[in-house]
Coordinates of C-alpha atoms and ligand atoms in Angstrom, one line a residue:
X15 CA -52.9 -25.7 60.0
X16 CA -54.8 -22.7 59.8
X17 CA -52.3 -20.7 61.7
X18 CA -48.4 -20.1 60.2
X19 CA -47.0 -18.2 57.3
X20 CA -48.4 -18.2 53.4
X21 CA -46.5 -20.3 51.2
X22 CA -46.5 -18.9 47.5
X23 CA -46.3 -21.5 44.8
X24 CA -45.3 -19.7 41.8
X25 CA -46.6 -21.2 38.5
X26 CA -45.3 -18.8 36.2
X27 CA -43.1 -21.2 34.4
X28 CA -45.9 -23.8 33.8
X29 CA -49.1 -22.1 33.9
X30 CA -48.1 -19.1 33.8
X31 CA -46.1 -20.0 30.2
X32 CA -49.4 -22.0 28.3
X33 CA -50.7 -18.7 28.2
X34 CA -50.6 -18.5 23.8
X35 CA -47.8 -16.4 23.0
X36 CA -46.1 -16.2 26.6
X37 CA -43.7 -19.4 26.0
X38 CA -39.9 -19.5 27.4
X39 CA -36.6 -20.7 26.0
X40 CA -34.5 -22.8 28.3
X41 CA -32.4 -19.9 29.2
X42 CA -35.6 -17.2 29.6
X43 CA -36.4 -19.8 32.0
X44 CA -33.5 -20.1 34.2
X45 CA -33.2 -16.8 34.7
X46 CA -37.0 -16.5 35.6
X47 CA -36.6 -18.7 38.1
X48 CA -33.3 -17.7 39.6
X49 CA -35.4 -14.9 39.9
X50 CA -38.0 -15.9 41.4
X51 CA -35.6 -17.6 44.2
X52 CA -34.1 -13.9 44.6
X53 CA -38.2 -13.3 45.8
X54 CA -38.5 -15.8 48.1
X55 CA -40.9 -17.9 46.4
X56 CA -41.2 -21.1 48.5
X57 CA -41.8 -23.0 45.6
X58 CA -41.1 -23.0 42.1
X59 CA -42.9 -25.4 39.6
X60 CA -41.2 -25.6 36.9
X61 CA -43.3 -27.0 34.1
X62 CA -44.9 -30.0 32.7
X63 CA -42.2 -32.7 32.0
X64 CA -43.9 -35.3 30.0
X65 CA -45.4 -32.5 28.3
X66 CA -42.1 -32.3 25.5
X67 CA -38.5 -33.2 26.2
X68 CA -37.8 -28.9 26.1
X69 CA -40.3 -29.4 29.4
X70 CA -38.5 -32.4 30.9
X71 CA -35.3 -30.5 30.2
X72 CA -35.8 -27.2 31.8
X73 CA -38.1 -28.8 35.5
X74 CA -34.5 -31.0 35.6
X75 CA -32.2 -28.1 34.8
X76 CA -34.3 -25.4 37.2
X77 CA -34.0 -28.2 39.7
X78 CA -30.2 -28.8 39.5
X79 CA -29.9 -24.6 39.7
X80 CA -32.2 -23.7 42.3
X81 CA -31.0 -24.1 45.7
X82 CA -33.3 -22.7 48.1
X83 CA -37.1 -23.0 46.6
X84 CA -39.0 -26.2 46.3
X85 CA -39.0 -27.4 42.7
X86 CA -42.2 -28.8 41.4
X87 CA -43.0 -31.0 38.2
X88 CA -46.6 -31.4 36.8
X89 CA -48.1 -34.7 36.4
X90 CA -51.3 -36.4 35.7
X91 CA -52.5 -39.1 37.8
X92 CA -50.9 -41.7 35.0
X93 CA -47.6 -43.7 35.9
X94 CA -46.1 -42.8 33.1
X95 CA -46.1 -38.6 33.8
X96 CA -45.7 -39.4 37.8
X97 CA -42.8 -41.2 36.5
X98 CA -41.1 -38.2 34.4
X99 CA -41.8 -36.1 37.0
X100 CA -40.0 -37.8 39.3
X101 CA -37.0 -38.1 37.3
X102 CA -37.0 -34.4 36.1
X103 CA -37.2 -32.8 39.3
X104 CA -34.9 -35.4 41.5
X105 CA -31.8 -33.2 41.3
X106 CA -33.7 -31.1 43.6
X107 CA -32.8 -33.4 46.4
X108 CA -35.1 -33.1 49.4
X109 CA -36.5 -30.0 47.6
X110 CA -38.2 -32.2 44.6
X111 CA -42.0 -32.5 44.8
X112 CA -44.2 -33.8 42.6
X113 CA -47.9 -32.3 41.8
X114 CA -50.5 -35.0 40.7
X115 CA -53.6 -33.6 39.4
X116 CA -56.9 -35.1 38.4
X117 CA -60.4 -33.7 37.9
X118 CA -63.0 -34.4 40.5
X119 CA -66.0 -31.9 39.1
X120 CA -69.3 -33.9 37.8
X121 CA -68.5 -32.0 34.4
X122 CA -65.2 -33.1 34.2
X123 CA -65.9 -36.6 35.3
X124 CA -69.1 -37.3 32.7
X125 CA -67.5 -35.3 29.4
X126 CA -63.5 -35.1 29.8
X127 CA -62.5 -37.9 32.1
X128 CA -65.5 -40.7 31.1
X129 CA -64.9 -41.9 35.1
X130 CA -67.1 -42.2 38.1
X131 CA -66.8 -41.1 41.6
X132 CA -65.4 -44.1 42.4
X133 CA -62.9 -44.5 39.4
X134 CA -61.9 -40.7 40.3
X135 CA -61.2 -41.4 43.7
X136 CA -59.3 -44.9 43.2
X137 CA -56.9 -43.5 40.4
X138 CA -56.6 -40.5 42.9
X139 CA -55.2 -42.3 45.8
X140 CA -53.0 -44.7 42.9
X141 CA -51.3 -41.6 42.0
X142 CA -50.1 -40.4 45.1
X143 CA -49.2 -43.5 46.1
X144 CA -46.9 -44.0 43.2
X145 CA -45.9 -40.3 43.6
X146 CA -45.0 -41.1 47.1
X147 CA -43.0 -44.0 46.3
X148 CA -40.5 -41.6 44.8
X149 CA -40.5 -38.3 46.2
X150 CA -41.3 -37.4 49.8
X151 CA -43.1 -33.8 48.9
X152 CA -46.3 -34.6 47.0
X153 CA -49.3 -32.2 46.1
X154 CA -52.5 -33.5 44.8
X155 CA -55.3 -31.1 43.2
X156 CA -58.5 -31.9 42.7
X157 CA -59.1 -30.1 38.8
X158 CA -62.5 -27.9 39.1
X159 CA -62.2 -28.4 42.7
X160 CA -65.1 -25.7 43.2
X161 CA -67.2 -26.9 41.0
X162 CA -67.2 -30.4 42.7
X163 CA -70.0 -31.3 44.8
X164 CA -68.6 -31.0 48.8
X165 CA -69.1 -34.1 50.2
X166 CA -67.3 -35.9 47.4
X167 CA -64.5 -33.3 47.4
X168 CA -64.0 -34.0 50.8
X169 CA -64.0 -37.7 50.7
X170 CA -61.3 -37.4 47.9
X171 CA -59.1 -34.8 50.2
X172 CA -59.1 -37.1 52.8
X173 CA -57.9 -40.5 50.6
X174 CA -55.2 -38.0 49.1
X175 CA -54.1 -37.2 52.6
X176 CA -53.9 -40.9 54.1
X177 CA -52.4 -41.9 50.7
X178 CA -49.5 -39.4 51.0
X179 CA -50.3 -36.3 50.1
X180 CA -48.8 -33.1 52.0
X181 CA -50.4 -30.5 50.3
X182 CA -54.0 -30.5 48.5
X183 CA -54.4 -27.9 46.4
X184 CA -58.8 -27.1 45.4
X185 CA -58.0 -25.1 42.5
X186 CA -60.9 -22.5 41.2
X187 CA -59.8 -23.7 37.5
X188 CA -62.5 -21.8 35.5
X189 CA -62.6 -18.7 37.5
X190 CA -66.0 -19.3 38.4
X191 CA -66.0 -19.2 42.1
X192 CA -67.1 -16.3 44.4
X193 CA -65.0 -15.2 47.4
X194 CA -67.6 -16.8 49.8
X195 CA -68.5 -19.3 48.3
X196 CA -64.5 -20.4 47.8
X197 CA -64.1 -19.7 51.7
X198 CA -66.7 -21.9 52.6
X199 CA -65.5 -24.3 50.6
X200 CA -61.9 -24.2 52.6
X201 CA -64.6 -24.6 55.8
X202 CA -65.8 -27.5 55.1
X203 CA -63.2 -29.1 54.5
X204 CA -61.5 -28.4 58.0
X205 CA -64.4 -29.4 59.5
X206 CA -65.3 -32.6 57.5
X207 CA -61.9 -33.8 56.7
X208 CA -60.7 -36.5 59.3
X209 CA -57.4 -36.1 58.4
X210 CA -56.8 -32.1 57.3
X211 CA -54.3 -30.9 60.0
X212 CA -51.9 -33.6 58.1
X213 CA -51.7 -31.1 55.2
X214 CA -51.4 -27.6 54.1
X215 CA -54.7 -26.4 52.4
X216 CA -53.3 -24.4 49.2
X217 CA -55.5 -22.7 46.6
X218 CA -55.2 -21.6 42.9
X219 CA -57.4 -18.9 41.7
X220 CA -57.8 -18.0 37.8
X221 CA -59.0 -14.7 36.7
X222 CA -62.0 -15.1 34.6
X223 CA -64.3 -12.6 36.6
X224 CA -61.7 -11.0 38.1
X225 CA -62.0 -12.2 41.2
X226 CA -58.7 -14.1 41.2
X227 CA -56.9 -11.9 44.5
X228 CA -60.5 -11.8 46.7
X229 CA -60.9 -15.5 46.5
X230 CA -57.5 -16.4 47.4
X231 CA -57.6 -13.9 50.2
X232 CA -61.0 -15.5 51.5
X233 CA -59.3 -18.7 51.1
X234 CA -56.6 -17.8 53.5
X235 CA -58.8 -16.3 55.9
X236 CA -60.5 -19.4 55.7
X237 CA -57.4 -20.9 56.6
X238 CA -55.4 -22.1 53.3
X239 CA -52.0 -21.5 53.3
X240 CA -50.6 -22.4 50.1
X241 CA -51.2 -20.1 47.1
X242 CA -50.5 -20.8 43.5
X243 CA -50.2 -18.2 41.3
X244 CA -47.8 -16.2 38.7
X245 CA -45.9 -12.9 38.5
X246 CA -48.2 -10.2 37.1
X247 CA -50.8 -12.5 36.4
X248 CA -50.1 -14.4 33.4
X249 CA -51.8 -17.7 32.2
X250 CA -54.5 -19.4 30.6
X251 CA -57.6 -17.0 29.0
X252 CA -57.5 -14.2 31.7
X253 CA -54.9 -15.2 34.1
X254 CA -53.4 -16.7 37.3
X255 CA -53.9 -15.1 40.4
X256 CA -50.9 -12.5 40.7
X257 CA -48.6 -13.4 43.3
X258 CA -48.0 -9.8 44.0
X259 CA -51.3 -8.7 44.7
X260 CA -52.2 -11.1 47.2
X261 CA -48.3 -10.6 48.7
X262 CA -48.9 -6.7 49.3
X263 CA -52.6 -7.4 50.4
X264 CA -51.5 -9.6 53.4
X265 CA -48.2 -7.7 53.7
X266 CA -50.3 -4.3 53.8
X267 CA -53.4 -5.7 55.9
X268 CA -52.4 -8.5 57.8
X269 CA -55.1 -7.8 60.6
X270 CA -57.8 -7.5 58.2
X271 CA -57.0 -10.9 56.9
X272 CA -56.5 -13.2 59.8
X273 CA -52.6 -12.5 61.4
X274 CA -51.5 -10.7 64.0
X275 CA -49.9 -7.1 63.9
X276 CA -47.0 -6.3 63.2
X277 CA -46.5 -10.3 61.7
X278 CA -45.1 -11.1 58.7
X279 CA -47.8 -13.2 56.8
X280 CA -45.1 -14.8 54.1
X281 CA -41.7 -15.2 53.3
X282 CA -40.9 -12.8 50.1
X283 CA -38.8 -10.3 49.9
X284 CA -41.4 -8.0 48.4
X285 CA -38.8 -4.9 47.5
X286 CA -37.2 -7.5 45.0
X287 CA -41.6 -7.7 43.4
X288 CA -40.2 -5.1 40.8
X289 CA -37.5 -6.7 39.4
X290 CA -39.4 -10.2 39.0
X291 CA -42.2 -8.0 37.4
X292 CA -40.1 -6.6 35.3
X293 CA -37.9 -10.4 34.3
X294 CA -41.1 -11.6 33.5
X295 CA -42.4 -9.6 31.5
X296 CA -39.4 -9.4 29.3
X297 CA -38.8 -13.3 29.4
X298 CA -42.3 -13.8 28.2
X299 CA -43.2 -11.1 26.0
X300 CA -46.3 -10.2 27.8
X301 CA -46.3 -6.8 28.7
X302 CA -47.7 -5.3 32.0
X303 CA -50.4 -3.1 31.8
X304 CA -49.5 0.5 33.2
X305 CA -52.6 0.6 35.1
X306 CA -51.7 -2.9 36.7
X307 CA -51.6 -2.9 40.4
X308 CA -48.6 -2.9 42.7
X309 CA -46.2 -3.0 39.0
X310 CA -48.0 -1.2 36.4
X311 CA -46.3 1.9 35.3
X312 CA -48.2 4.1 36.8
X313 CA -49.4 2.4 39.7
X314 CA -47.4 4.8 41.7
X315 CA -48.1 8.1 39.3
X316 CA -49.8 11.0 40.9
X317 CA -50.9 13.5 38.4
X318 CA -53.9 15.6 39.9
X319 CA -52.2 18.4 41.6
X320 CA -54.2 17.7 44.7
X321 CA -52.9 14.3 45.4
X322 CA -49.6 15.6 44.5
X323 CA -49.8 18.2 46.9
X324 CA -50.8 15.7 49.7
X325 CA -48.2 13.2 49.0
X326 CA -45.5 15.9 49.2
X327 CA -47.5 16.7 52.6
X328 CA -47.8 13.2 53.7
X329 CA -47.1 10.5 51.4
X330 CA -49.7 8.5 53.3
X331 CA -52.6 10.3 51.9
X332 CA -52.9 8.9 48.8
X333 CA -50.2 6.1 49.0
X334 CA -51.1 2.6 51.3
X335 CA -47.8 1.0 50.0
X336 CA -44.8 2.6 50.4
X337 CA -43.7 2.3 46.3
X338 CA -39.8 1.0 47.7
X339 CA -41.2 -1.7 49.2
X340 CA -41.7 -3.3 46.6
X341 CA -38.8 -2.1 44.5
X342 CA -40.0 1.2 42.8
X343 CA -37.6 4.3 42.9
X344 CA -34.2 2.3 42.3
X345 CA -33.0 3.5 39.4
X346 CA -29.5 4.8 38.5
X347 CA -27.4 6.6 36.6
X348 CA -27.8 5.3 32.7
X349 CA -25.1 3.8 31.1
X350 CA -23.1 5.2 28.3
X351 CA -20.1 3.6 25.6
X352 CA -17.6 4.5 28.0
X353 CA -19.1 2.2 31.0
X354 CA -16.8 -0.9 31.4
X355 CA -17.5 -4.5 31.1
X356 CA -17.8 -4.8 35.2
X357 CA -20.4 -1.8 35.4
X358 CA -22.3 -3.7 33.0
X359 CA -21.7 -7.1 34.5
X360 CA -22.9 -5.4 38.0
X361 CA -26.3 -3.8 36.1
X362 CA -27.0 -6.5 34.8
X363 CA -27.0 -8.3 37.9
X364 CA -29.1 -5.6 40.0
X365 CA -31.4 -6.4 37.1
X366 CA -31.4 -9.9 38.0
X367 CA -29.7 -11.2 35.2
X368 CA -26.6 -13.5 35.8
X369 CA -24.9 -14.6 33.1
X370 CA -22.1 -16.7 32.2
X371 CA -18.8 -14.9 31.1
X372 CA -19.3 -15.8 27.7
X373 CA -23.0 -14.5 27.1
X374 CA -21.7 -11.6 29.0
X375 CA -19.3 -11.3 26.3
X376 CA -22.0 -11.2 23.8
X377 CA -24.0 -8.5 25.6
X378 CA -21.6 -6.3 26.1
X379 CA -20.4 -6.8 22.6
X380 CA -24.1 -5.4 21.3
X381 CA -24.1 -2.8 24.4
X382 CA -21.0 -1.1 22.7
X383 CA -22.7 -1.4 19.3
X384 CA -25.7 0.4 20.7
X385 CA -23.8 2.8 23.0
X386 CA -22.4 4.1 19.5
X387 CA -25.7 5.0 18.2
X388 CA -26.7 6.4 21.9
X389 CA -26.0 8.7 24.2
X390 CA -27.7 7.2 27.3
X391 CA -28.0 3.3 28.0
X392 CA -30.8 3.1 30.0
X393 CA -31.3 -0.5 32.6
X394 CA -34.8 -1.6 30.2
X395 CA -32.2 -1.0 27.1
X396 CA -29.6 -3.0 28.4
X397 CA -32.4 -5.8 29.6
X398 CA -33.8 -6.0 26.2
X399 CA -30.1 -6.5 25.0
X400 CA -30.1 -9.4 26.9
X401 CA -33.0 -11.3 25.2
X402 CA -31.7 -10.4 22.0
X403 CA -27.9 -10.7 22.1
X404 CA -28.4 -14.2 23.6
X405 CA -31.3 -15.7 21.7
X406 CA -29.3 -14.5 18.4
X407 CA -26.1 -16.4 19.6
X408 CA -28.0 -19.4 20.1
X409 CA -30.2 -19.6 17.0
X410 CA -29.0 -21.6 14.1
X411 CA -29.2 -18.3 11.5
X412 CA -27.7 -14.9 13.0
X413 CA -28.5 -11.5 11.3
X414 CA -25.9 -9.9 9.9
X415 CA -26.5 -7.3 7.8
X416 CA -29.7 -5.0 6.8
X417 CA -30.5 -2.4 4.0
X418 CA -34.1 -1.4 3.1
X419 CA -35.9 1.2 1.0
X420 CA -39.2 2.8 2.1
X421 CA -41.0 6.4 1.5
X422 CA -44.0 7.5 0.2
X423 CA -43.0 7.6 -3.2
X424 CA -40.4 4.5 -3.1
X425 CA -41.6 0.2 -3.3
X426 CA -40.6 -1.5 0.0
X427 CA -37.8 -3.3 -0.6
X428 CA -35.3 -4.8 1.4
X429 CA -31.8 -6.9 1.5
X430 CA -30.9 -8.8 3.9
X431 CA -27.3 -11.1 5.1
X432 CA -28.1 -14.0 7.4
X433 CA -25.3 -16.1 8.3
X434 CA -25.3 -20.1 9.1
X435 CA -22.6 -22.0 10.5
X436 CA -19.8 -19.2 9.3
X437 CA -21.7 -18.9 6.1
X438 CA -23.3 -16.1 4.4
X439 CA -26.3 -15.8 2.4
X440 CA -27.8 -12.8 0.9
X441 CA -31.4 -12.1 -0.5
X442 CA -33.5 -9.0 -1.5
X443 CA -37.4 -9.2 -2.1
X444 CA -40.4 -6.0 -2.2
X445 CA -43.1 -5.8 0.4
X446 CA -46.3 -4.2 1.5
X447 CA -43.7 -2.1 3.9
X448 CA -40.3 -2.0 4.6
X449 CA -40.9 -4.8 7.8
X450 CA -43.0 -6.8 5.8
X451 CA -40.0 -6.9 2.7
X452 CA -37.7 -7.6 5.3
X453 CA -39.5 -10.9 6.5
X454 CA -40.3 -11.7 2.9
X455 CA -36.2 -11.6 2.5
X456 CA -35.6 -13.7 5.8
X457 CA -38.1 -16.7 4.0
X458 CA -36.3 -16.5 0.8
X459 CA -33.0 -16.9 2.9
X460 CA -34.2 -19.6 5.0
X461 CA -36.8 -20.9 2.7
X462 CA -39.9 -20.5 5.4
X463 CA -42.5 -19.4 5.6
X464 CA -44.1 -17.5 8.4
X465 CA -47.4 -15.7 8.8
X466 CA -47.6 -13.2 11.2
X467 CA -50.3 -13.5 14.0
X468 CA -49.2 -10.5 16.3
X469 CA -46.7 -7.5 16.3
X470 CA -46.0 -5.3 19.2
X471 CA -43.5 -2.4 19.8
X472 CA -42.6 0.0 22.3
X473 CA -39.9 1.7 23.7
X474 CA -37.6 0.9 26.2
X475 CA -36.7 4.1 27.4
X476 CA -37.4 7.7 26.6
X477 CA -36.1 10.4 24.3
X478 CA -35.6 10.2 20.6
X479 CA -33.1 7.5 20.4
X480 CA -34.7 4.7 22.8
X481 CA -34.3 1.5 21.8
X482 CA -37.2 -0.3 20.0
X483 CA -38.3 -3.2 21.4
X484 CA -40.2 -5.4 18.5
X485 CA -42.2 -8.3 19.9
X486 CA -43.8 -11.1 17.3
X487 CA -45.7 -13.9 17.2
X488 CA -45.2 -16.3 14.1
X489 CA -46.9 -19.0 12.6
X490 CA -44.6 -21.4 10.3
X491 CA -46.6 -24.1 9.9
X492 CA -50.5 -24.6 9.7
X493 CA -51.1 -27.1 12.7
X494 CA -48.8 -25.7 15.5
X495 CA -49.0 -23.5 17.8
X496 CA -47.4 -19.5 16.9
X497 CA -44.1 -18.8 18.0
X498 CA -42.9 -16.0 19.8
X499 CA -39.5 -14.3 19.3
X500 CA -38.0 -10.0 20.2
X501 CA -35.4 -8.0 18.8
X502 CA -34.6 -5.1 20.1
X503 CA -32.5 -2.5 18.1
X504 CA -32.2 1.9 17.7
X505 CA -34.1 0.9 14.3
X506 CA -37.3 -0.3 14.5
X507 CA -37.4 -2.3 11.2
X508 CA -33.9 -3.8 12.1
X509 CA -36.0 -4.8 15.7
X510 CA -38.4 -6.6 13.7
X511 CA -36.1 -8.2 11.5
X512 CA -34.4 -9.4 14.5
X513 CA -37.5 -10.4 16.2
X514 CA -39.0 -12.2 13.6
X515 CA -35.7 -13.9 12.7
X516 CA -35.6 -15.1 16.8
X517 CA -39.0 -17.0 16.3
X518 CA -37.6 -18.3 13.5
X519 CA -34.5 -20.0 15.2
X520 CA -37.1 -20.5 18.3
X521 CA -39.6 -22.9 15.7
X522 CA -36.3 -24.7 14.6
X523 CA -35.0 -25.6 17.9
X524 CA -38.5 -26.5 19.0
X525 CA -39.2 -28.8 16.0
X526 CA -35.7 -30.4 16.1
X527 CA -36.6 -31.6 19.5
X528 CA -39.5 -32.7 18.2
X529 CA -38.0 -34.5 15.9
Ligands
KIV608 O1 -56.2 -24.6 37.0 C1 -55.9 -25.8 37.4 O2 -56.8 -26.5 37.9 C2 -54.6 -26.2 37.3 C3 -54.2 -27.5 37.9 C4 -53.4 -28.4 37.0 C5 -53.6 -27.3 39.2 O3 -53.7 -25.6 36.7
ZN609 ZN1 -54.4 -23.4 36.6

C-alpha cells in the first residue's frame, strides 16, 4: 500500500462548492469537471445527491459525461442517501463509487451524532455494506478522524475494510491537526490495522491553521495515497487542501517525500494546473489571490532587479518550478471583431471550454457585440463571456436594454428593458448610485427583492477598455442562503446589472426546484 502513485480526489464540486458564495449551475459544473478530467484527476466527486434534486442532477449528469475519472457521490451512513447515491452516480459504470461518511470523534459522537462507540461502529459497517451491495468502489471516512481517539479509529478502519470498503479516508475536518501528529496517525494505523493493505489510505486536510499542504504531505510520507482536496483551495471557512500545491510539491521533490528519482509520484497532467485554476475560479466566483502559490498572479513575477537579473542568468536561481509546467506563459495573440466563429470555437476550447454549437452561437453573438466596443479580445474577456452569454440565455428574464443617469450634480436614476418569454417590460426608479437604481429597476420589473450581501469587480484584461467583470452575491429572501450571479460587460454598471440580474434567474431556478 504504501508504495505506488498518489491518487487525487478532487472535491471541488462538493466541498469545494459549500463554501458560502462559491455555488455552481449545472452547466458551471460540467465544464468544471470536464476540466478537471483534462488534469488527470483520478477521481471526481461530484456533489451531495440527496442534498437537492440540482445535486442529484448534476453527480448523474457529471457521471453520464465523464469518461475517464472515477465519479463519486456523497452519502451519509443512512439508506436512504446510500441509496441516491447509488442511483446518481450509476451511469458511471464501473467508474461509480460511493463515499459513506460518519463521525467517529468523542465530540461528534456525545453532541452531534447522540451515539456510542458501538452505535458508531455498527451503523459504520451497515453503511458500507449497503453501499457495497450496489456499487463495487466504496470509500468510508471516519468525520473528525484526528480528533478520534486511535485505538477506536482503528477498530472502526478495520470493520470498514472487512465490510467492503476500498478506500478509508481519516479526514483532518477542523483543520486542527499538526503534520506529525497527522503522520503518526497514518502509522498506526498500518501497524494496528489487521486488514490495511486491503485499502488505499487517503487523507483530506482543511485549512484552518494553514497547515492543509504539510499534513497531507506528512500523510503520504506516512504512506496515504489518496488525497482529497480542491482546485486553488476553496471550501468550507478557510479551505480544502489545494490540489496543486501538494501536485507540484511531490512533482518538484519527490525524494524529499518518499519516491524515487526521476518517478512520477501522480497522474496529472500538471501544465493543464493553469487552466483548471483559472475554470474554477471563474465558474465559482471565487477569485485567486495573486500571491497564491503555483496560480496566483504573481506567483511567477520577479520584480527586484536582482532576481531578475539572475533569472535571465539562470532561471533556476530564483525559480524551483519551471512556470510552463504548470501552464504559465501560453498566451496568444488576442482576439479582435474580425476573428471568425472557428478561431473562437478553437479559444475557447484551449481555454477548456467546450460548448455545444448553439451556446457557441450565443457567445460568439456577444463576442461580436463586445469586439465593437474593443479593439483587443483578450482569452479572460472571452471566458467571462462565457458565464455571462450562457447563464443569460438560460435565465427566465434576459437584459435587454440599459440607460442610467449619474454625476455629481445629477439623482441616480436608471431605466431598464428585461424581457420574459418574448415579452418586454420596462421600468425606471432613483438610487443611492447609478448600480444601486439599476437593481432597484430590476425589482420593480420582476417584483423582487434582493439585498445585496457582496460586490466584487475587476478587470479582465488590461488597458482602458477591459472588460468589467461584476461578481454579486444576493439575498432574496430572509431564510436562504445568498445567491451568487456575474456579468461581465465594457460598462461596469451594465456588469452589475447583468450580474445581479443572473442571481436573480439563479434564485428562480433554484427555488422552482425546490418547489
Ligand atoms: O471534512 C470532512 O470531514 C468531509 C467529509 C465528509 C469527508 O468533508
Ligand atoms: Zn471536508
Amino acid at each position: 500500500m504504501k508504495n505506488g502513485k498518489v491518487i487525487f480526489f478532487d472535491t471541488t464540486l462538493r466541498d469545494g462548492e459549500q463554501c458560502p458564495g462559491a455555488s455552481m449551475n449545472l452547466r458551471q459544473k460540467l465544464e468544471v469537471a470536464r476540466q478537471l478530467e483534462k488534469l488527470g484527476v483520478d477521481v471526481i466527486e461530484a456533489g451531495f445527491p440527496v442534498a437537492s434534486e440540482g445535486d442529484f442532477e448534476s453527480v448523474s449528469t457529471i457521471a453520464r459525461t465523464v469518461k475517464k475519472c472515477r465519479v463519486a457521490g456523497l452519502a451519509r451512513c443512512t439508506e436512504q442517501d446510500i441509496r441516491k447515491a447509488a442511483a446518481a452516480v450509476a451511469p458511471a459504470g464501473d467508474r461509480a463509487r460511493i463515499h459513506v461518511f460518519l463521525a467517529t470523534s468523542p465530540l461528534h459522537r456525545e453532541f452531534k451524532l447522540k451515539m456510542s462507540k458501538e452505535e458508531v461502529l455498527a451503523r459504520a459497517v451497515e453503511g458500507v455494506k449497503l453501499a457495497k451491495s450496489l456499487v463495487e468502489d466504496v470509500e468510508f471516512s471516519a468525520e473528525d478522524a484526528s480528533r478520534t481517539e486511535l485505538d477506536f479509529l482503528a477498530q472502526v478502519v478495520e470493520a470498514v475494510i472487512d465490510a467492503g470498503a476500498t478506500t478509508v479516508n481519516l479526514p483532518d475536518t477542523v483543520g486542527f491537526t499538526t503534520p506529525g501528529e497527522y503522520a503518526a496517525m497514518i502509522a498506526y494505523m498500518r501497524e494496528h490495522v489487521r486488514n490495511i493493505e486491503k485499502c488505499i489510505l487517503s487523507v483530506h486536510c482543511h485549512n484552518d491553521i494553514g497547515l492543509a499542504v504539510a499534513n497531507s504531505l506528512a500523510a503520504v510520507q506516512a504512506g496515504a495515497r489518496q488525497v482529497e482536496g480542491t482546485i486553488n483551495g476553496i471550501g468550507e471557512r478557510a479551505g480544502n487542501v489545494a490540489i496543486e500545491e501538494v501536485a507540484m510539491a511531490l512533482t518538484t521533490r519527490p525524494e524529499a517525500l518518499g519516491f524515487a528519482k526521476g518517478e512520477n509520484p501522480h497522474n496529472l497532467n500538471t501544465r493543464e494546473i493553469v487552466r483548471t485554476s483559472r475554470v474554477v475560479s471563474r465558474m465559482s466566483g471565487m477569485m485567486v489571490q495573486r500571491s497564491k502559490a503555483i496560480v496566483g498572479e504573481n506567483a511567477f513575477a520577479h520584480s527586484s532587479g536582482i532576481h531578475q537579473h539572475g533569472i535571465l542568468a539562470k532561471r533556476e536561481t530564483y525559480e524551483v518550478i519551471n512556470p510552463a509546467d504548470v501552464g504559465w506563459g501560453a498566451t496568444e495573440l488576442p482576439l479582435t471583431k474580425h476573428s471568425g466563429r472557428a478561431a473562437v470555437k478553437a479559444r475557447l476550447e484551449r481555454l477548456g471550454h467546450t460548448l455545444s454549437n448553439d451556446e457557441l452561437t450565443h457567445v460568439f453573438e456577444r463576442f461580436k457585440k463586445v469586439g465593437d466596443s474593443k479593439k483587443f479580445v483578450y482569452d479572460d474577456d472571452l471566458a467571462s463571456l462565457v458565464n455571462d452569454s450562457l447563464d443569460t440565455r438560460n435565465g427566465v428574464w434576459k437584459m435587454h436594454q440599459i440607460q442610467f443617469v449619474a454625476g455629481s450634480a445629477a439623482c441616480p436614476t436608471a431605466t431598464v428593458t428585461l424581457e420574459k418569454e418574448g415579452k418586454k417590460f420596462t421600468d425606471s426608479a432613483i438610487g443611492n448610485g447609478p448600480v444601486n437604481a439599476c437593481f432597484k429597476a430590476i425589482d420593480r420589473i420582476t417584483r423582487s427583492k434582493g439585498s445585496l450581501v457582496d460586490f466584487n469587480v475587476h478587470a479582465t484584461s488590461c488597458g482602458q477598455d477591459a472588460l468589467g467583470e461584476v461578481s454579486v452575491k444576493v439575498q432574496f429572501c430572509e431564510h436562504e442562503r445568498p445567491v451568487s450571479g456575474k456579468g461581465a460587460a465594457t460598462d461596469i454598471i451594465e456588469a452589475s446589472a447583468r450580474a445581479y440580474l443572473n442571481a436573480l434567474n439563479r434564485h428562480l431556478t433554484l427555488s422552482s426546484i425546490k418547489a
